[in-house]
XYZ file of C-alpha atoms in Angstrom:
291
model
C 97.940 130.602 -123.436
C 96.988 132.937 -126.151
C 95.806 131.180 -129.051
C 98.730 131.196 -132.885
C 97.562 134.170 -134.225
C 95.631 136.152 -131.544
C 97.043 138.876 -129.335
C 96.527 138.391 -125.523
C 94.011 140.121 -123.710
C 95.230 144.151 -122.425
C 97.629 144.073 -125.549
C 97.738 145.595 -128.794
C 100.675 144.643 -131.489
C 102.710 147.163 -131.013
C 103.234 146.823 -127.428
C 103.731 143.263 -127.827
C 106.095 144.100 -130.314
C 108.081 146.469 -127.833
C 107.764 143.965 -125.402
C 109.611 141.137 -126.720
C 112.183 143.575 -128.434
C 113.073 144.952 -124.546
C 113.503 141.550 -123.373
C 115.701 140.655 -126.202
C 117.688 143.807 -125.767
C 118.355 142.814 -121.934
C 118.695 139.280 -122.888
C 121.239 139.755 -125.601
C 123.302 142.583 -123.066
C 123.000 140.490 -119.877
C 124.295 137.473 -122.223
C 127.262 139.610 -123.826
C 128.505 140.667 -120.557
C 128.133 137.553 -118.489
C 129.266 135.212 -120.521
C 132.646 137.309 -120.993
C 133.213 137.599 -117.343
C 132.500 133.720 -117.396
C 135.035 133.073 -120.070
C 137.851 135.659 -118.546
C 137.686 133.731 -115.234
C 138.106 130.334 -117.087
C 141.318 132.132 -119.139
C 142.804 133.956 -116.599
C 144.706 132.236 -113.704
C 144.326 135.416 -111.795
C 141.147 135.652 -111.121
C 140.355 131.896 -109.856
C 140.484 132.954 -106.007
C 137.610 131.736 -103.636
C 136.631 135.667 -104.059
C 136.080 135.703 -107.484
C 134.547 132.365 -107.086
C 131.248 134.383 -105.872
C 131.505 136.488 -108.862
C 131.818 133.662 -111.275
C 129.204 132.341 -109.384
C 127.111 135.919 -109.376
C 127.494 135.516 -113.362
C 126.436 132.124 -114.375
C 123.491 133.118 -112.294
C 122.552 135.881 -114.070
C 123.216 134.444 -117.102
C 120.250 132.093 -116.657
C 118.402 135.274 -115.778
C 119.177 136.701 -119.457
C 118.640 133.098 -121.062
C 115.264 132.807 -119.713
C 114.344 136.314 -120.600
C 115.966 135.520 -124.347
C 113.226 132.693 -124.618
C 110.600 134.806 -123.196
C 111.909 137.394 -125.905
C 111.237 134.936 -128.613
C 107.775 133.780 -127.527
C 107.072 137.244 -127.147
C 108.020 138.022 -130.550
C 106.292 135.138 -132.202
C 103.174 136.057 -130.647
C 102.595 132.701 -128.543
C 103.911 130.506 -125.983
C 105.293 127.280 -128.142
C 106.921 124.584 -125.708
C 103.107 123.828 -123.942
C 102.546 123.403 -120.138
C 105.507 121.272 -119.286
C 107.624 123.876 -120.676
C 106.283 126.664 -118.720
C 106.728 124.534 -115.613
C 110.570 124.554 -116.637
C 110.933 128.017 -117.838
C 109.132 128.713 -114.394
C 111.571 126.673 -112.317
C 114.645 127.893 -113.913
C 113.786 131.495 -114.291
C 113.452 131.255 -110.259
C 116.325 128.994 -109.591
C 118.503 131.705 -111.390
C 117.062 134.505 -109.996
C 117.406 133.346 -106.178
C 120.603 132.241 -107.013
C 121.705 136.030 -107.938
C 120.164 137.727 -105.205
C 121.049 135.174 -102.365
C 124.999 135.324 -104.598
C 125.029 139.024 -104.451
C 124.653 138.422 -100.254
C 127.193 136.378 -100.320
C 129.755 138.544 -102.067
C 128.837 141.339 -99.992
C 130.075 138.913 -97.052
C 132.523 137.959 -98.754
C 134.297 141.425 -99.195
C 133.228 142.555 -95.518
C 135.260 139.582 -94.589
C 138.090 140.047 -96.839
C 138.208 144.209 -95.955
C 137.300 144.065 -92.472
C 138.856 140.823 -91.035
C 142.163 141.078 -93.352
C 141.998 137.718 -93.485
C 142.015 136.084 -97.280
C 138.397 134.147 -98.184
C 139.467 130.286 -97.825
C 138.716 127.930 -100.624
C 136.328 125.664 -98.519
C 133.912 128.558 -97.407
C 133.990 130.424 -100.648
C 132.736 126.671 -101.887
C 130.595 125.921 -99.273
C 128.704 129.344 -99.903
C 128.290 128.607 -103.759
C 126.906 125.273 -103.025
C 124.795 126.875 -100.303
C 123.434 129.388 -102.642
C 122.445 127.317 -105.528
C 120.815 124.238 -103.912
C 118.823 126.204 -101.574
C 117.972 128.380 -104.376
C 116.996 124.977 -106.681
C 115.135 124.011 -103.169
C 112.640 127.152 -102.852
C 112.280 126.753 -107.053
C 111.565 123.031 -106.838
C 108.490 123.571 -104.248
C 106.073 125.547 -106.845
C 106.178 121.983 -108.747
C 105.773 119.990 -106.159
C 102.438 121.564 -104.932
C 103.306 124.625 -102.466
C 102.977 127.924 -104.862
C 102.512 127.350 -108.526
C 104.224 127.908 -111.883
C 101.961 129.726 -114.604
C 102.120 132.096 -117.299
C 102.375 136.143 -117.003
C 99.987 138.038 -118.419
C 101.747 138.396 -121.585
C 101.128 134.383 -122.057
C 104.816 134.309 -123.803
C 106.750 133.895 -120.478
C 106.253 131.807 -117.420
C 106.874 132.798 -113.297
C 104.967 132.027 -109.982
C 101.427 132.325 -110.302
C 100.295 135.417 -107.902
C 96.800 135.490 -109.817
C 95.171 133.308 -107.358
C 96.162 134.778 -103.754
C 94.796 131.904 -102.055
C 96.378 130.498 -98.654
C 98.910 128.528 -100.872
C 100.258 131.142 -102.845
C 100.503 133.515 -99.367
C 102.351 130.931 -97.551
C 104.611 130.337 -99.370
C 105.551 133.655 -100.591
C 106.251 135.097 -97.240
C 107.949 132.237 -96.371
C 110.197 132.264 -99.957
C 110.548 136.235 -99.861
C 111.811 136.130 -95.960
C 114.532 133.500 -96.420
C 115.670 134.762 -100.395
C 115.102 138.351 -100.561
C 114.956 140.026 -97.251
C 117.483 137.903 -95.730
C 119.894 138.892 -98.257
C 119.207 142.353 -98.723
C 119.479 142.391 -94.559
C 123.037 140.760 -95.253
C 124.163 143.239 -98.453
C 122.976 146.075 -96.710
C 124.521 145.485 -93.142
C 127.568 143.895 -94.863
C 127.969 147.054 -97.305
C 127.623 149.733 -94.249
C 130.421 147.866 -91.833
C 132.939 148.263 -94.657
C 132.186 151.564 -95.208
C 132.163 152.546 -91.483
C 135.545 150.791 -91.005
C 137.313 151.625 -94.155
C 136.508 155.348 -94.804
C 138.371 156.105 -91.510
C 141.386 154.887 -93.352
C 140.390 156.371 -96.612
C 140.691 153.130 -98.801
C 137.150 152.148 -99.722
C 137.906 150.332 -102.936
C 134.657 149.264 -103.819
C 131.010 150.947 -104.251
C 129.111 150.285 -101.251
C 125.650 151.322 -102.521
C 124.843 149.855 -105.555
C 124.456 146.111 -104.728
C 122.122 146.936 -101.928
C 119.565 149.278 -104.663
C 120.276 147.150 -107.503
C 118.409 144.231 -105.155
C 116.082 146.440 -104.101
C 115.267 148.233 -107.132
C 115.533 145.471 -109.440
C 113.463 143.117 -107.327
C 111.616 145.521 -104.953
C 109.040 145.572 -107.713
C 108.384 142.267 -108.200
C 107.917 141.718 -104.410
C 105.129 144.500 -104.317
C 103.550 143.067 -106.666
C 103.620 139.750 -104.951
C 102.746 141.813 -101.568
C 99.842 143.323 -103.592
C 98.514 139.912 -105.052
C 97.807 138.311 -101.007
C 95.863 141.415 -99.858
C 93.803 142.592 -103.243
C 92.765 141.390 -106.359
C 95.794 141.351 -108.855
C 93.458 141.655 -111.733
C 92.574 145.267 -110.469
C 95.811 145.864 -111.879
C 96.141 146.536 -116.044
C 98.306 143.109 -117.688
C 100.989 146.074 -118.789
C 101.828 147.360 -115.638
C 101.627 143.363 -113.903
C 104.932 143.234 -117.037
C 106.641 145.979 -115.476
C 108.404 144.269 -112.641
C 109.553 141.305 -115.265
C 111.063 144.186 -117.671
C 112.781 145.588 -114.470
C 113.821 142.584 -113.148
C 115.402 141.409 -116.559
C 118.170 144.366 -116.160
C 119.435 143.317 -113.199
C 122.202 140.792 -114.978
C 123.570 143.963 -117.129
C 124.002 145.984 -113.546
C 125.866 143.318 -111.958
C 127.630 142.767 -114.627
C 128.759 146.176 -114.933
C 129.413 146.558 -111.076
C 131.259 143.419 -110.300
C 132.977 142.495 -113.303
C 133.362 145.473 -115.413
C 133.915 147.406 -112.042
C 136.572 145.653 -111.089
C 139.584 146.876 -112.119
C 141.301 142.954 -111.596
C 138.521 141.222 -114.186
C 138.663 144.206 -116.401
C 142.404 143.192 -116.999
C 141.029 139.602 -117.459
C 138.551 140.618 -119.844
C 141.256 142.795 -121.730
C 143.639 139.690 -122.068
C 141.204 137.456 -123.282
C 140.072 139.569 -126.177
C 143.620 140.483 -126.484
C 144.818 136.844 -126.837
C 141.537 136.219 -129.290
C 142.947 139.172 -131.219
C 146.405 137.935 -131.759
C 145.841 134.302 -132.249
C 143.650 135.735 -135.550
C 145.906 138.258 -136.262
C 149.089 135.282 -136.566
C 146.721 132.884 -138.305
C 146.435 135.309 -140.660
């Protein structure tokens, strides 16, 4: 951790600077947008179905992605890490609870509409449920193991942030990301993808695809692709090869992921958009009569 005062190494100020203000930017966005789809679903009668369970459940996910890239934002900007070793550890562990949780949710939506589209048959309460609990506690599972001695929490090379550690590359670190990145990211982009292409095969012959059947699929691969190569990269070569700006990339990248899945599943659904809309319109006139 980079000493009060002192700049860590491969950084000047300024980039520093733009560091922490990107991260707040996506922070502050993927906050915004989240937490209104949160509080539209909690408002609106409408929208609690065992569907849009998966997307309330797609949201609080991601927005403990954009909380844990707001306090990386402020460490960042302040120059230091200031909550010690134990609070990387946490930062670590929820950062990765959160994210698994919105890659393995975004799987289970895109089941979730093949079912509803394809089978005709309405999402029941106890699997839409049993797939949110699946999704988080397996997701708290994989996050949990990095503390208890299989992989290993540590900071980036910013030092104002916290994530696995892929500096070492020993036969820890490579078991257990193959092992993590089989079961939470290829898994699910397997699902999304397959998911995705049976709904489009089956409902462009009747001409009522509804719903964007591309996105999901590149928003996991290009929002998270990048992080896994670098991961890849880190059990075959030396990571330090590799300049401390460009090892930030993938964390920038992976930050804007909440903002796109906000904007595809909430704002891009013409259902929560109405919820949305009533909310602010029932904020609106409750001022407008107390005044």
């Amino acid at each position: 951790m980079a000493e009060p005062g002192t700049l860590p190494a491969g950084f000047g100020e300024i980039e520093v600077l733009a560091v922490g203000t990107v991260l707040l930017v996506e922070a502050l966005s993927g906050l915004s947008l989240n937490s209104l789809t949160i509080f539209s679903f909690c408002k609106t009668p409408e929208l609690r179905t065992p569907s849009h369970l998966l997307v309330l459940s797609l949201a609080l996910a991601d927005s403990g992605i954009s909380l844990n890239a707001l306090i990386a934002a402020t460490s960042s900007l302040l120059r230091r890490w200031p909550y010690g070793s134990g609070g990387c550890q946490a930062h670590g562990f929820q950062g990765f609870t959160t994210a698994l949780a919105s890659i393995c949710g975004s799987a289970a939506i895109a089941w979730g509409r093949y079912h509803h589209y394809c089978t005709r048959r309405p999402l029941a309460w106890s699997t839409a449920i049993s797939l949110v609990l699946f999704v988080w506690l397996s997701s708290a599972f994989w996050a949990a193991l990095p503390l208890l001695g299989w992989g290993h929490y540590d900071y980036e090379p910013l030092r104002t942030c916290c994530t696995l550690d892929y500096s070492r590359g020993d036969r820890n670190f490579t078991s257990f990301l193959f092992t993590m990145a089989f079961f939470n990211f290829l898994t699910p982009l397997f699902i999304t993808l397959t998911s995705y292409q049976l709904m489009e095969q089956k409902l462009r012959r009747s001409g009522h695809l509804q719903v964007n059947t591309t996105l999901p699929a590149r928003t996991l691969l290009l929002g998270w692709g990048p992080y896994a190569l670098l991961y890849l990269y880190a059990t075959i070569a030396d990571v330090t090869s590799i300049s401390p700006k460009l090892q930030m990339v993938p964390a920038l990248i992976a930050k804007t992921v909440p903002t796109i899945n906000a904007v595809n599943y909430a704002l891009g659904s013409e259902m929560v958009c109405r919820g949305i809309w009533q909310c602010l319109s029932l904020q609106r006139s409750k001022q407008d009569g107390a005044k």
